[in-house]
Coordinates of C-alpha atoms in Angstrom, one line a residue:
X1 CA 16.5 100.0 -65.1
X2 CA 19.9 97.9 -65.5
X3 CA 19.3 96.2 -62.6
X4 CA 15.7 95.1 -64.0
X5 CA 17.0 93.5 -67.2
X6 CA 19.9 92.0 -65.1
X7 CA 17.6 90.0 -62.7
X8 CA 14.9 89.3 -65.3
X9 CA 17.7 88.0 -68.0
X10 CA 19.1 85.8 -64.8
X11 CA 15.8 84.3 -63.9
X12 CA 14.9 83.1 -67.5
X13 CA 18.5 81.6 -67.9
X14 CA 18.5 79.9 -64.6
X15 CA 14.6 78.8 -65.8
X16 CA 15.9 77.7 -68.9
X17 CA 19.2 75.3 -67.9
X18 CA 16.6 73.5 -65.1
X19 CA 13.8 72.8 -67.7
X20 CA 13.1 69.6 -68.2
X21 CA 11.6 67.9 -71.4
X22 CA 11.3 64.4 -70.1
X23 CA 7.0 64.9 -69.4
X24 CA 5.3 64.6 -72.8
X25 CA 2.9 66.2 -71.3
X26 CA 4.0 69.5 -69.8
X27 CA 7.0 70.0 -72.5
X28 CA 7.2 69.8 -76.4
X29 CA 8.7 71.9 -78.8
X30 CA 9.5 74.9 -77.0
X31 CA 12.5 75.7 -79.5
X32 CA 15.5 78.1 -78.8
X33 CA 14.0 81.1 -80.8
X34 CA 10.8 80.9 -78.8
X35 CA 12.7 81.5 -75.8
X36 CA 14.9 84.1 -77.3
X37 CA 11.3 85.7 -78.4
X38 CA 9.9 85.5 -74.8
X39 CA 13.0 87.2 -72.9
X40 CA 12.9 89.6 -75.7
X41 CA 9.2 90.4 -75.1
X42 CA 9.5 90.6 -71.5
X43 CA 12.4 92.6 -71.7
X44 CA 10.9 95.0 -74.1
X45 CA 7.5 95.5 -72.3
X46 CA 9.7 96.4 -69.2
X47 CA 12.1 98.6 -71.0
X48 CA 8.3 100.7 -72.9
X49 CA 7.2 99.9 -69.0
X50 CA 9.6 102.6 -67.7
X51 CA 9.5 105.0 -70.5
X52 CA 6.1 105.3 -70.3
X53 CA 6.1 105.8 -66.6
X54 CA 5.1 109.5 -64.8
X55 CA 7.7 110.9 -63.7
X56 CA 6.3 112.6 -60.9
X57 CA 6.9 111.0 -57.7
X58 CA 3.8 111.9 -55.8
X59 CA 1.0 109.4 -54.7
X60 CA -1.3 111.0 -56.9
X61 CA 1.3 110.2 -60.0
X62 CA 1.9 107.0 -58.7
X63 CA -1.7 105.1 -57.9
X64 CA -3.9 107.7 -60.5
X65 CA -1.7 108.4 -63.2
X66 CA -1.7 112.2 -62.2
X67 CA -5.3 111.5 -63.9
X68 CA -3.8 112.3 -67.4
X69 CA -3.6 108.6 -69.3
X70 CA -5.7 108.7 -72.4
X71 CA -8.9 107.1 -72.2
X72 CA -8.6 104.2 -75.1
X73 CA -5.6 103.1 -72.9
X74 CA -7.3 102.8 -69.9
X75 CA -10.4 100.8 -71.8
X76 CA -7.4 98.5 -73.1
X77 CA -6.1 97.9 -69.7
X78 CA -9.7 97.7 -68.3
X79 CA -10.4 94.8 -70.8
X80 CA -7.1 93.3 -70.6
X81 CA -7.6 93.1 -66.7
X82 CA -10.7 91.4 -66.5
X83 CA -10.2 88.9 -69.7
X84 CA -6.1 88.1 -68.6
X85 CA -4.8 84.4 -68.5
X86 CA -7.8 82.8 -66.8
X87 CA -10.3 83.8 -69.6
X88 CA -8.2 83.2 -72.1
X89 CA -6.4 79.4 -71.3
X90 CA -10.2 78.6 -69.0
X91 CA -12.9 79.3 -71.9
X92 CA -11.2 77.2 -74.1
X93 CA -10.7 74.5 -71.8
X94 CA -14.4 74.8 -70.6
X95 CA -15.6 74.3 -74.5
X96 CA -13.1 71.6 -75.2
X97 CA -13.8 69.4 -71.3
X98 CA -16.3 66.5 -71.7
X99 CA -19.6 68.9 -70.5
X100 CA -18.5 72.3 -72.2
X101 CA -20.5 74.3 -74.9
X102 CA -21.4 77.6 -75.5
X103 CA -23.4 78.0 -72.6
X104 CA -20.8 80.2 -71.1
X105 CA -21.1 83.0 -73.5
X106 CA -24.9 83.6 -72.1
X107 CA -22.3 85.8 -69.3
X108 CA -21.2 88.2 -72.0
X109 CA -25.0 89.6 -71.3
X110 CA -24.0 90.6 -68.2
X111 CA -20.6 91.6 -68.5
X112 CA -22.3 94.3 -71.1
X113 CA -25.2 95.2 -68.5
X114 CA -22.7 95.7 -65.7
X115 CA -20.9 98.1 -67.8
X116 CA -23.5 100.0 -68.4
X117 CA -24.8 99.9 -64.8
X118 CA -21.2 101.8 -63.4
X119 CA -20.9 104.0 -65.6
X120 CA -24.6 105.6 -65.3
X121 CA -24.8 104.9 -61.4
X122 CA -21.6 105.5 -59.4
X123 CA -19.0 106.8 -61.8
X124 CA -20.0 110.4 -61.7
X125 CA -20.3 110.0 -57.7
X126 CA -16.6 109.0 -57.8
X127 CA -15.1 112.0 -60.0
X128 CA -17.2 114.3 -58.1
X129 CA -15.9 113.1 -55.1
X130 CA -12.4 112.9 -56.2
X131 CA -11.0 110.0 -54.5
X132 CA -8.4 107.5 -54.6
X133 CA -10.7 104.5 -54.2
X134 CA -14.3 103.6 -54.0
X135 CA -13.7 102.6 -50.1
X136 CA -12.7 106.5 -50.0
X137 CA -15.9 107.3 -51.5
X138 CA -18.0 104.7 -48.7
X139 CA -15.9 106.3 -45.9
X140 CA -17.3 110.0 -47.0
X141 CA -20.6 108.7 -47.0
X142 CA -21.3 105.9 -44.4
X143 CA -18.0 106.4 -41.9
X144 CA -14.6 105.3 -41.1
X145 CA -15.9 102.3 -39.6
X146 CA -17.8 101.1 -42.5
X147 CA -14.9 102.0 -44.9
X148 CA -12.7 100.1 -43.2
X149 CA -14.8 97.3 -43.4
X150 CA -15.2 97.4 -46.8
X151 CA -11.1 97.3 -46.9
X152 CA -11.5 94.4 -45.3
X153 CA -13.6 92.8 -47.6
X154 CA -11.9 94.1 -50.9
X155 CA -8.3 92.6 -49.7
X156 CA -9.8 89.6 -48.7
X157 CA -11.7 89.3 -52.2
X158 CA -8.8 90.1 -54.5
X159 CA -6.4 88.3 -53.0
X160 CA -8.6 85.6 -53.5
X161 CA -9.1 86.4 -57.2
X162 CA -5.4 87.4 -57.9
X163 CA -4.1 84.0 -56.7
X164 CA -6.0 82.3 -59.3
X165 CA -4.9 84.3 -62.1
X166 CA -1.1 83.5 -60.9
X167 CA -2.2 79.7 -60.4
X168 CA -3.4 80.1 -63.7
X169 CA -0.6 81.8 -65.5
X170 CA 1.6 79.6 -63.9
X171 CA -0.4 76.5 -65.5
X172 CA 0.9 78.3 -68.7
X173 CA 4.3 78.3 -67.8
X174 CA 4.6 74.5 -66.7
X175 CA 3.2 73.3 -69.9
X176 CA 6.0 75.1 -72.1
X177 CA 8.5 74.1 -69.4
X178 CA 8.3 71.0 -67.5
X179 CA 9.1 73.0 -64.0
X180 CA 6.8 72.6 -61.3
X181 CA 3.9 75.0 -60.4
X182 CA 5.5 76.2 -57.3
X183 CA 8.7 77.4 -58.9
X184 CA 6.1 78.5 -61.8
X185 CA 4.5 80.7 -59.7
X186 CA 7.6 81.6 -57.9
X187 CA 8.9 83.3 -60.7
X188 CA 6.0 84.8 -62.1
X189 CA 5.5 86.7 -58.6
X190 CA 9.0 88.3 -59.0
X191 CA 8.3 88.9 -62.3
X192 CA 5.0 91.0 -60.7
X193 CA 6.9 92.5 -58.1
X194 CA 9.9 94.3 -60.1
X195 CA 7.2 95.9 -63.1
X196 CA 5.2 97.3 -60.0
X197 CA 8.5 98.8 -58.9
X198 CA 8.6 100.8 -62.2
X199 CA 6.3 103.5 -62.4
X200 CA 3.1 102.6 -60.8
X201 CA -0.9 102.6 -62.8
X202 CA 0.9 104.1 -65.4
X203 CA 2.9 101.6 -66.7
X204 CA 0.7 99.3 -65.3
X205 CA -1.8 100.5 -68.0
X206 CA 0.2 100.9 -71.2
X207 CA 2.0 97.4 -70.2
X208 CA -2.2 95.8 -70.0
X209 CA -2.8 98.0 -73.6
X210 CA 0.3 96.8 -75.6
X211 CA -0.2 92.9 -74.0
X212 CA -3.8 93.1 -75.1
X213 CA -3.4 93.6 -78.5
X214 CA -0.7 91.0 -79.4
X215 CA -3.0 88.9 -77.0
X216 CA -6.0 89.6 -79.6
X217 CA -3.5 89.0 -82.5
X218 CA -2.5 85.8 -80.9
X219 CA -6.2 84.5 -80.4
X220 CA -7.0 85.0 -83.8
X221 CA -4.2 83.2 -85.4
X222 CA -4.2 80.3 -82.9
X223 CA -8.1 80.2 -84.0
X224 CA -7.8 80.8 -87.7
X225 CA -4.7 78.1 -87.8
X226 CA -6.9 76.0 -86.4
X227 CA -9.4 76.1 -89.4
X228 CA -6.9 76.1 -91.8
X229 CA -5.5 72.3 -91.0
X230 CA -9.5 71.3 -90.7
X231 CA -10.2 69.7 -94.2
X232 CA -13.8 70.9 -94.9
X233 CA -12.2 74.4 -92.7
X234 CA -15.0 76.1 -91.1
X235 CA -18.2 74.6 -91.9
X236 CA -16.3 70.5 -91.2
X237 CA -15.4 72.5 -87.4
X238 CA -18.7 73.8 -87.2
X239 CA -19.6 70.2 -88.1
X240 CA -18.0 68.0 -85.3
X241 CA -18.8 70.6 -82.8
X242 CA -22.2 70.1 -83.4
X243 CA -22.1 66.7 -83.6
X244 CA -20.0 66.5 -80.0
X245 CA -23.2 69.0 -78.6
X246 CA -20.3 71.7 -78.3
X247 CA -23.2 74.6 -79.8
X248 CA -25.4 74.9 -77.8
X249 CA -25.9 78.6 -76.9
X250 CA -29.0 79.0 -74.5
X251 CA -30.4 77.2 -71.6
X252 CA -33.4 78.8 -70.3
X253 CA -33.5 76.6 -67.2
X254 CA -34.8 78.1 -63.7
X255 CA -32.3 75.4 -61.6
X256 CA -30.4 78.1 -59.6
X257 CA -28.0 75.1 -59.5
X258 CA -27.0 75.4 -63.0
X259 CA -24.2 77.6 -63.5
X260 CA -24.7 79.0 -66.9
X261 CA -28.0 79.8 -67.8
X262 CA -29.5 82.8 -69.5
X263 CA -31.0 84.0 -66.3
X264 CA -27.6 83.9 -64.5
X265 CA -26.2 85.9 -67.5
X266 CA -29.0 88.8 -67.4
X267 CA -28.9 89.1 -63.3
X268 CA -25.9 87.3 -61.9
X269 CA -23.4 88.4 -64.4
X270 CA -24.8 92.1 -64.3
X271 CA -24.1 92.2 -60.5
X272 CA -20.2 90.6 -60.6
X273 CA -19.6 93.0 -63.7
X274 CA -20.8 95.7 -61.8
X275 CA -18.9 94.8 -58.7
X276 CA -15.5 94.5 -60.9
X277 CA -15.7 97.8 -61.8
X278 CA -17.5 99.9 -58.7
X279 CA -15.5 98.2 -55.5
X280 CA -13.1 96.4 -56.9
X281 CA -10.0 98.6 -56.7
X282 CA -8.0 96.4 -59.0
X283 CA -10.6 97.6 -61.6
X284 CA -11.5 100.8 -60.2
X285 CA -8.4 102.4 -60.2
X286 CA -8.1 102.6 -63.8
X287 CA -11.5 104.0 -64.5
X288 CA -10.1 106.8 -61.8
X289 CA -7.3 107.6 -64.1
X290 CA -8.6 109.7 -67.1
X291 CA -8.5 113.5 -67.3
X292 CA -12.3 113.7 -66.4
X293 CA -15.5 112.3 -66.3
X294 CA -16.6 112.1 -70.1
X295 CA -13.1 110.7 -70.9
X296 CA -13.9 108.0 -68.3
X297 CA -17.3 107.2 -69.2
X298 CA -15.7 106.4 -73.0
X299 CA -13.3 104.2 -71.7
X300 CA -15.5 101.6 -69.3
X301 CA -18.3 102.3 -72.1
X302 CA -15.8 101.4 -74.6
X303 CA -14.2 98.3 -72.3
X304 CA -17.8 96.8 -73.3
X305 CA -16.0 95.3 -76.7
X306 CA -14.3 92.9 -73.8
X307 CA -16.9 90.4 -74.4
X308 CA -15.4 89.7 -78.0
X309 CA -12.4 88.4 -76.7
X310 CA -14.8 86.0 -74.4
X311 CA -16.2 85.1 -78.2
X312 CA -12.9 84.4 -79.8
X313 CA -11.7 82.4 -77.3
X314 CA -14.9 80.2 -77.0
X315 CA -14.5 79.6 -81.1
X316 CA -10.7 78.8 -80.2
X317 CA -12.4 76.1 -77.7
X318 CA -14.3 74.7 -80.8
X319 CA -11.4 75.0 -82.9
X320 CA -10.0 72.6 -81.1
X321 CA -12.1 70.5 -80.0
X322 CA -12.5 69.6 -84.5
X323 CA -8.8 69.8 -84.6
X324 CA -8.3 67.1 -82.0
X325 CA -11.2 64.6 -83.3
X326 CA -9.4 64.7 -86.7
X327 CA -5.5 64.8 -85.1
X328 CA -6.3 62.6 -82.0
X329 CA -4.1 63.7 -78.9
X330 CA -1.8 60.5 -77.7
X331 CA -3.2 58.2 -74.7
X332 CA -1.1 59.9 -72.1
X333 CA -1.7 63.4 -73.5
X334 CA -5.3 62.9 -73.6
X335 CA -5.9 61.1 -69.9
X336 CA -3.8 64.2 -68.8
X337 CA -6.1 66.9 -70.8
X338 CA -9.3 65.0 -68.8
X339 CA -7.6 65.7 -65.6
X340 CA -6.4 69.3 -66.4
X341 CA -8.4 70.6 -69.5
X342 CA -6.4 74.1 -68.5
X343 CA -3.9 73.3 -70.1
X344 CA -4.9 72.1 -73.7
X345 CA -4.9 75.8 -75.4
X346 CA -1.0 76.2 -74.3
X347 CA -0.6 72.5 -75.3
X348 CA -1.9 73.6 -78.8
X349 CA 0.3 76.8 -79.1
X350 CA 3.3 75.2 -78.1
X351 CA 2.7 72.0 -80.2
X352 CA 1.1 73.1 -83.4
X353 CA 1.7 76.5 -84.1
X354 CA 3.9 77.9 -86.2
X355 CA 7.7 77.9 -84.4
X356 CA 8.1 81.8 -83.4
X357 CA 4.5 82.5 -83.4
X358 CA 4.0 80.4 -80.4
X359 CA 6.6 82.2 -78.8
X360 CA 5.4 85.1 -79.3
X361 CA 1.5 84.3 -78.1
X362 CA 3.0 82.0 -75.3
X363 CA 5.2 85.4 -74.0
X364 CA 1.9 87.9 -74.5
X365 CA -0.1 85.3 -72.1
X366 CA 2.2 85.1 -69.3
X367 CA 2.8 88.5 -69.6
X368 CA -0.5 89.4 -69.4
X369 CA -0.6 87.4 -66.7
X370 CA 2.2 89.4 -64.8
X371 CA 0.5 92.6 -65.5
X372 CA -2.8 91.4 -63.9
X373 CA -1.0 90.8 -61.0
X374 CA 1.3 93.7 -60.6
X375 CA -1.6 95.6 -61.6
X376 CA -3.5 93.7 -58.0
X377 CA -0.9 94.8 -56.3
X378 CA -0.4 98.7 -56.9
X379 CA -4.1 97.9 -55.9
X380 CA -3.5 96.4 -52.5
X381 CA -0.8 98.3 -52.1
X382 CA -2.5 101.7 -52.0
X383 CA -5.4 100.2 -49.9
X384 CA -3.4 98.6 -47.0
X385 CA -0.6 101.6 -47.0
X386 CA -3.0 104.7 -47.7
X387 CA -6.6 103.1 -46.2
X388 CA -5.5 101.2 -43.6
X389 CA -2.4 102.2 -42.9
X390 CA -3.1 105.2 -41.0
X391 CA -5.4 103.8 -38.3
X392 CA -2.4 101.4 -37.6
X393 CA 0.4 104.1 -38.1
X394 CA -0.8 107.4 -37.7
X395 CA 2.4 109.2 -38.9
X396 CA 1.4 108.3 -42.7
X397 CA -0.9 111.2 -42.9
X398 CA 1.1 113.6 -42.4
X399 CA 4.4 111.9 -44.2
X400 CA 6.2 113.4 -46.9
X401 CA 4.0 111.8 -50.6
X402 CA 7.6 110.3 -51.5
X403 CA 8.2 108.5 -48.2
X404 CA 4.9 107.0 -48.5
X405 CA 5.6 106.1 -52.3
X406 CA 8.2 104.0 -50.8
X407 CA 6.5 102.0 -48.1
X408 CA 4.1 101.7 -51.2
X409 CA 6.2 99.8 -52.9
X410 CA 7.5 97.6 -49.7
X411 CA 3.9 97.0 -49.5
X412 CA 3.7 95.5 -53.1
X413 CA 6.9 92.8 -52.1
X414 CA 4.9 91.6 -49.0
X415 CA 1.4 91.2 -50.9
X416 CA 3.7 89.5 -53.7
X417 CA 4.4 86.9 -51.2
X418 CA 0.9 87.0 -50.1
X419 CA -1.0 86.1 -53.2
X420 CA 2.1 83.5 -54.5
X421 CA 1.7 81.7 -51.5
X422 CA -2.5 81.8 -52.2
X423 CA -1.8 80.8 -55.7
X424 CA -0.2 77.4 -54.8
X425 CA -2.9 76.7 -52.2
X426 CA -5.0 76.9 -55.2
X427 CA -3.5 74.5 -57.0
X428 CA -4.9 71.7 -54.6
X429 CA -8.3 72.6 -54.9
X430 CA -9.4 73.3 -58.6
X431 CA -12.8 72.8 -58.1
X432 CA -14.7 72.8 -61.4
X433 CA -11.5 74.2 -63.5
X434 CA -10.2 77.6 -63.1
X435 CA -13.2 79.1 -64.9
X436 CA -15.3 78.7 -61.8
X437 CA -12.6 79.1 -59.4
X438 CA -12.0 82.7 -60.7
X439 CA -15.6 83.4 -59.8
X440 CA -16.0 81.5 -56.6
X441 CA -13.5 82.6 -54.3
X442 CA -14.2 86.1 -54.3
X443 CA -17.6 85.5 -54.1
X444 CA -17.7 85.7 -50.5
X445 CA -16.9 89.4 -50.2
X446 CA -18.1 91.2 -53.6
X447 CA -21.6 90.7 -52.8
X448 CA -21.2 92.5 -49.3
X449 CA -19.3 95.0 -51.1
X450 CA -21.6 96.2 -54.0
X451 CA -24.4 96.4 -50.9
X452 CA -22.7 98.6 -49.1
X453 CA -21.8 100.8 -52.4
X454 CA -25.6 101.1 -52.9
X455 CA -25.6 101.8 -49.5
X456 CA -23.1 104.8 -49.8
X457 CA -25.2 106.0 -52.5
X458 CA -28.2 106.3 -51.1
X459 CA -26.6 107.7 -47.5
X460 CA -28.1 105.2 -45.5
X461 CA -27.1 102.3 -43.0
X462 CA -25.0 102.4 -39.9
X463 CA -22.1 100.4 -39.1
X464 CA -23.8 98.1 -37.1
X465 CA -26.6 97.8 -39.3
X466 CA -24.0 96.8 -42.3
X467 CA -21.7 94.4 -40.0
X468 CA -24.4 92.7 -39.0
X469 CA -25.7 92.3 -42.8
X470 CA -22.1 91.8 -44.1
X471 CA -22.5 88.6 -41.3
X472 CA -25.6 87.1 -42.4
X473 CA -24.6 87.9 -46.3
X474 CA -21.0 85.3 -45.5
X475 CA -24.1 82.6 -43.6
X476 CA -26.2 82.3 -46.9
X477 CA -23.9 82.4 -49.3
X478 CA -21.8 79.7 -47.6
X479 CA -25.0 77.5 -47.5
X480 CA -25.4 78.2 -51.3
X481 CA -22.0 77.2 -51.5
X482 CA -22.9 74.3 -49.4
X483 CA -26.3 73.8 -51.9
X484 CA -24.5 74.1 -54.8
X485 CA -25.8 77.1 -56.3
X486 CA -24.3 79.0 -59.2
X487 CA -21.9 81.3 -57.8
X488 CA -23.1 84.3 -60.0
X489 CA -26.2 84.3 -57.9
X490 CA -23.8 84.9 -54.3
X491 CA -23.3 88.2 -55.8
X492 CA -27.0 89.7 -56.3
X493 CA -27.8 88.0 -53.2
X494 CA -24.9 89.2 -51.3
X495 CA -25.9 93.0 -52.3
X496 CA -29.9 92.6 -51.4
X497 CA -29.4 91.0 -48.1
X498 CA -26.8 93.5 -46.9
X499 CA -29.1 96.5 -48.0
X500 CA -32.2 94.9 -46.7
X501 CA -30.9 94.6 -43.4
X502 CA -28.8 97.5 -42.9
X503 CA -32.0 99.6 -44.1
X504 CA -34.4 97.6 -41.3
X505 CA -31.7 98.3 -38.7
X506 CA -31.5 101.7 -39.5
X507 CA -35.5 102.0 -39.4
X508 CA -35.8 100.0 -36.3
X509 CA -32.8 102.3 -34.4
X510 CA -34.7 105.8 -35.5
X511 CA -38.0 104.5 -33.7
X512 CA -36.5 103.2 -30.6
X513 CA -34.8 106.7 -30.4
X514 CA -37.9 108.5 -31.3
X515 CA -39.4 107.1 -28.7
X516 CA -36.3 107.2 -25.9
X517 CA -36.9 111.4 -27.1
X518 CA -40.8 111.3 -26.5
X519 CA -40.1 109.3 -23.4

């Protein structure tokens, strides 16, 4: 523990001496007590981190919690693992960039619906089952070969994912520094790496529920500060947003190329909510967590009130957008914000807010931020060491639980290294803002994945059957990538085609050996 306050309290005073404050842009009034607040934060989360932490040393303490974490703590972690950095520094920026309204919020339909859909279709199959992850529960059903492919799939997908959340975190960290995004994302990665050291989903969970709540608390001021140095407050914000076209809630359009529409929200959303939380380990892995199956039904039921954040942060987009028609943004600052609208709800912290409180909001984000990540990488972690792992070594299954703990954990370093090298990749292609980037690059694989889930349900489809589906699924969606058509539709299509095909080749193969028998 001495040795985790030591490097962490290094880092930020090595950060701190090689900030620069000549960019107007990137660096303001980041004071003295605001740094003081942030190495305080993050040394307090890690210190609650480790006393939190299970104590047993076991895999099943280590990646499950010993399935004893109370379920309003897993709901908190649930919702502050789908909302973290990207929702809450993207929405904002969508609302406030030259084309942004509402519109976006049509997705909180979904995000509801999808909910809903896990918890009443595959959630009881996995606590019955008792596994470790949903590729577990595919590899009891459908095979080792199909499991494995699904591995494949899920790694591919969240690393994917997870890099954007770091790219995105690390956009928060530039603007309140000056440093560049590489040494940004640098640090954040170690940051990652030495809280997953500590004690596993366990602290990974109360670290998500304590870094929600100030998160909430943070949201609401930044929005409510906002209103307050509007003359006219509300109904004058209300006012210019509607005048800039920034309300508009609906769009009932049938162009599949339109990405939000209310359509996309009822189906497309419904389908990547679903996904998050059936075969997306990242996710998954809490739901596994609670004491039983009624305890875990309350907290993805409860994780439902997520969409309110999505709300908040939309109205925080608003906010601004009145605050910044009355209290203009300077030439440079402004041409800069058209180029990167990701980084105007940071700007505002850092450069309105109250001295202190933006410290405090500025710390919960990147925090939040870390705890996504380290929370992707126990994730990856127990996939690649425990799924994988033992087709490549065979020793693991029969190794001692605190051995395998530790190549665990040497695991978590090299996927570290993984997604922080994704994450500045990322930065060269922000396509569309961060928003859509979040939900286009793991597009590619989630829709295979919730196929073969159904799939695994239903006990149907071979190997070959899937593979060649899983194929054909990558074709399409690359030409709707190609087409330009909303990602949220790669993911319902994803799922039909590979259950479509895997159930005609499964048909087809019974007939031809029905007939090789009657032959």
């Amino acid at each position: 523990m001495k040795k985790t306050i030591i490097i962490i309290t290094t880092l930020f005073c090595c950060f701190s001496m090689f900030s620069q404050s000549t960019d107007e842009v990137a660096f303001s009034h980041f004071s003295t007590l605001n740094w003081v607040i942030l190495i305080v934060f993050l040394l307090g989360t890690t210190l609650i981190g480790e006393l939190v932490k299970n104590k047993d040393k076991g895999l099943d303490a280590f990646f499950k919690g010993g399935n004893n974490l109370p379920w309003w703590a897993v709901s908190l972690s649930l919702i502050a693992t789908k909302t973290s950095v990207a929702t809450f520094i993207a929405v904002p920026a969508f609302i406030f960039s030259m084309q942004g309204n509402l519109t976006y919020l049509q997705m909180t339909i979904g995000f509801a619906l999808g909910n809903v859909l896990f918890v009443y279709v595959l959630l009881k199959e996995y606590y019955e089952e008792g596994i470790f992850s949903p590729y577990d529960f595919i590899q009891k059903r459908l095979g080792v070969k199909t499991s494995q492919l699904s591995r494949t799939f899920f790694m591919i997908g969240a690393t994917m994912s997870q890099g954007v959340r770091l790219l995105g975190t690390a956009l928060v960290l530039s603007v309140i520094t000056g440093q560049s995004t590489i040494l940004c994302i640098a640090i954040i990665a170690v940051f990652a790496i030495v809280w997953s050291y500590i004690g596993g989903i366990t602290t990974v969970v109360w670290t998500d529920a304590i870094q929600f709540v100030i998160f909430i608390f943070g949201a609401c001021f930044a929005l409510f500060y906002a209103i307050g140095d509007i003359p006219g407050g509300f109904g004058e914000m209300m006012a210019i947003a509607d005048d800039k076209a920034k309300l508009v809630l609906f769009d009932l359009s049938l162009d599949p190329h339109k990405t939000y529409t209310l359509w996309v929200g009822i189906l497309g959303c419904t389908f990547f909510e679903f996904g998050s939380n059936a075969v997306d380990q990242v996710v998954t892995q809490r739901a596994l967590c609670c004491k039983n199956l009624k305890e875990a039904r309350k907290a993805v039921a409860f994780s439902v009130i997520g969409v309110a954040t999505t709300w908040i942060m939309a109205f925080v987009g608003i906010g601004l957008v009145a605050y910044y028609d009355i209290y203009p943004l300077s030439d440079l600052v402004d041409k800069s914000m058209q180029l990167e609208p990701d980084r105007i709800f940071p700007y505002f912290v850092v450069n309105e807010l109250p001295n202190g409180i933006s410290g405090l909001i500025i710390a919960a984000m990147f925090a939040a931020g870390i705890s996504t990540l380290d929370s992707a990488l126990t994730a990856l972690s127990q996939t690649s060491v425990m799924g994988v792992g033992p087709l490549v070594y065979p020793k693991l299954k029969t190794m001692e639980e605190d051995k395998v703990v530790k190549i665990s954990k040497q695991a978590i370093i090299v996927w570290g290294i993984i997604l922080a090298l994704l994450a500045y990749a990322f930065s060269f292609f922000q396509d569309g803002g961060l928003l859509a980037l979040g939900f286009k690059v793991p597009g590619y694989a989630y829709g295979t994945l919730i196929g073969i889930a159904f799939l695994a349900l239903m006990r149907k489809g071979t190997f070959t059957g899937i593979l060649i589906g899983a194929i054909l699924t990558i074709l399409i969606i690359a030409w709707m990538h190609y087409e330009g058509i909303s990602f949220f539709w790669w993911f319902p299509v994803g799922a039909a085609v590979v259950i479509i095909i895997a159930l005609i080749h499964s048909k087809l193969t019974v007939k031809t050996d029905q007939k090789s028998t009657t032959v």
